[in-house]
């Protein structure tokens, strides 16, 4: 049952980019807003298709859904035609979004939009509603994309890096020296141009909200604060950590949690690829054979390949189609995370204190891997060679995995000590009076101020 509007309301209209890695953090932010102030009401606007995916997930009554038609044909989503998918999002969602706003019983006092959906700023400006831009990648990636002109001036482009991948870029404000191949990249120039429009429009938004922790990327965040004329709030990891905080020992009857319960502490390698891109089948086979040979315990989430992998991997672990990743990462049996380094997965691993083996594919994942390995020093790369499509052989993976999961090796001990410290830094930031808590409360204060102006207008 949907909540009826409170008499004194603070109404947020939220429009996420239609992909799992964007919808989850925006929903988590909305849940944080309403859990901090029960006079906040959120209308969460998604395509009809996405509503069918998320409507059964638990949410507070103060959050209700509205839909726009499926502007992105499903075959584009499932067919992985990424450029066409983006073209449809950028050109076909604005009008139905505005229509939904027009039909709301309570006009929103603020619009929360995914930074890539630049057209939401135009809608907000037209309707005189303040807009808060929500960035679901790292602050460092934001700084790189904001300074794309510097890359161009230096003859470096964000479209495919097949050559000179080892060349270092060290002129992006707030970002430490990075190999060219690990900068964020786009499949085509057209895609890059469309996605970068969000950065041209950011100056017309009223806020930038960063889904990160200040202490993890303080230089990049300070840079953004100094370069942008709007308030920049670093509102924390926007993962559902509230569930961990409230129920650290939550009982579930999932068989994989029961299996984890029966494994030695820190002994299991958790493996997960992204919801959109994954490594080649050949590469996945090499990793599976390596697991079989190394006798390491593992829990592998492999959406489309679970049954094939079950046959290759041996019987030291489980292969699943899907799991509750945050709950798995927070289990004491998990000792490592072989990850594609999506930003959500990267934050979840850090918040749970699990060290990484990184296997990034594209977009911001190679840069997240760079931060994990070079800046935070809490992980190792599975693939060191960034030039071209190099297959990492089974023998290399066996050597790496065995050393990484050997809790007595100096290498493993050093990495684990650093991730423990980083985990504490994150929990301090989220806790009362921490950097994320302060910024989140400031945002809520601003929403309430806007609403009162709106109510009295
Ligand atoms: N996830 C999950 N179960 C799985 C695999 C993924 O709950 O079996 C969640 C994961 O916790 C994360 C999100 O899906 O919150 C994936 O986002 P991320 O940014 O890491 O990667 P993307 O899929 O966007 O590339």
mmCIF file of C-alpha atoms and ligand atoms in Angstrom, residues 20-21 24 270 272 274-276 301 322-323 325 340 342-345 348 365, ligand 1:
data_model
loop_
_atom_site.group_PDB
_atom_site.id
_atom_site.type_symbol
_atom_site.label_atom_id
_atom_site.label_comp_id
_atom_site.label_asym_id
_atom_site.label_seq_id
_atom_site.Cartn_x
_atom_site.Cartn_y
_atom_site.Cartn_z
ATOM 1 C CA UNK A 20 21.278 -1.999 -12.119
ATOM 2 C CA UNK A 21 24.532 -0.275 -11.071
ATOM 3 C CA UNK A 24 20.552 0.449 -6.791
ATOM 4 C CA UNK A 270 33.948 -14.763 -3.871
ATOM 5 C CA UNK A 272 31.416 -11.939 -9.426
ATOM 6 C CA UNK A 274 29.124 -7.180 -13.592
ATOM 7 C CA UNK A 275 25.487 -7.115 -14.583
ATOM 8 C CA UNK A 276 26.308 -5.721 -18.037
ATOM 9 C CA UNK A 301 28.117 -15.826 -9.209
ATOM 10 C CA UNK A 322 22.758 -14.613 -8.248
ATOM 11 C CA UNK A 323 23.295 -13.956 -4.538
ATOM 12 C CA UNK A 325 26.336 -9.854 -2.613
ATOM 13 C CA UNK A 340 35.024 -6.811 -12.233
ATOM 14 C CA UNK A 342 32.025 -1.994 -10.793
ATOM 15 C CA UNK A 343 31.916 1.003 -8.465
ATOM 16 C CA UNK A 344 29.193 -0.555 -6.288
ATOM 17 C CA UNK A 345 31.108 -3.807 -5.939
ATOM 18 C CA UNK A 348 30.908 -3.039 -1.035
ATOM 19 C CA UNK A 365 36.095 -0.514 -13.985
HETATM 20 N N1 LIG B 1 24.971 -7.881 -7.125
HETATM 21 C C1 LIG B 1 24.246 -8.711 -6.288
HETATM 22 N N2 LIG B 1 24.320 -10.045 -6.498
HETATM 23 C C2 LIG B 1 25.063 -10.597 -7.461
HETATM 24 C C3 LIG B 1 25.829 -9.749 -8.303
HETATM 25 C C4 LIG B 1 25.750 -8.378 -8.112
HETATM 26 O O1 LIG B 1 23.578 -8.266 -5.353
HETATM 27 O O2 LIG B 1 25.062 -11.825 -7.560
HETATM 28 C C5 LIG B 1 24.880 -6.410 -6.906
HETATM 29 C C6 LIG B 1 26.146 -5.907 -6.277
HETATM 30 O O3 LIG B 1 26.069 -6.042 -4.868
HETATM 31 C C7 LIG B 1 26.186 -4.449 -6.758
HETATM 32 C C8 LIG B 1 25.466 -4.492 -8.104
HETATM 33 O O4 LIG B 1 24.763 -5.739 -8.150
HETATM 34 O O5 LIG B 1 25.493 -3.633 -5.856
HETATM 35 C C9 LIG B 1 26.421 -4.411 -9.284
HETATM 36 O O6 LIG B 1 26.876 -3.102 -9.395
HETATM 37 P P1 LIG B 1 28.359 -2.779 -9.858
HETATM 38 O O7 LIG B 1 28.496 -1.294 -9.919
HETATM 39 O O8 LIG B 1 29.341 -3.473 -8.998
HETATM 40 O O9 LIG B 1 28.500 -3.435 -11.280
HETATM 41 P P2 LIG B 1 27.684 -3.300 -12.646
HETATM 42 O O10 LIG B 1 26.786 -4.491 -12.656
HETATM 43 O O11 LIG B 1 26.933 -2.008 -12.641
HETATM 44 O O12 LIG B 1 28.733 -3.390 -13.678
#
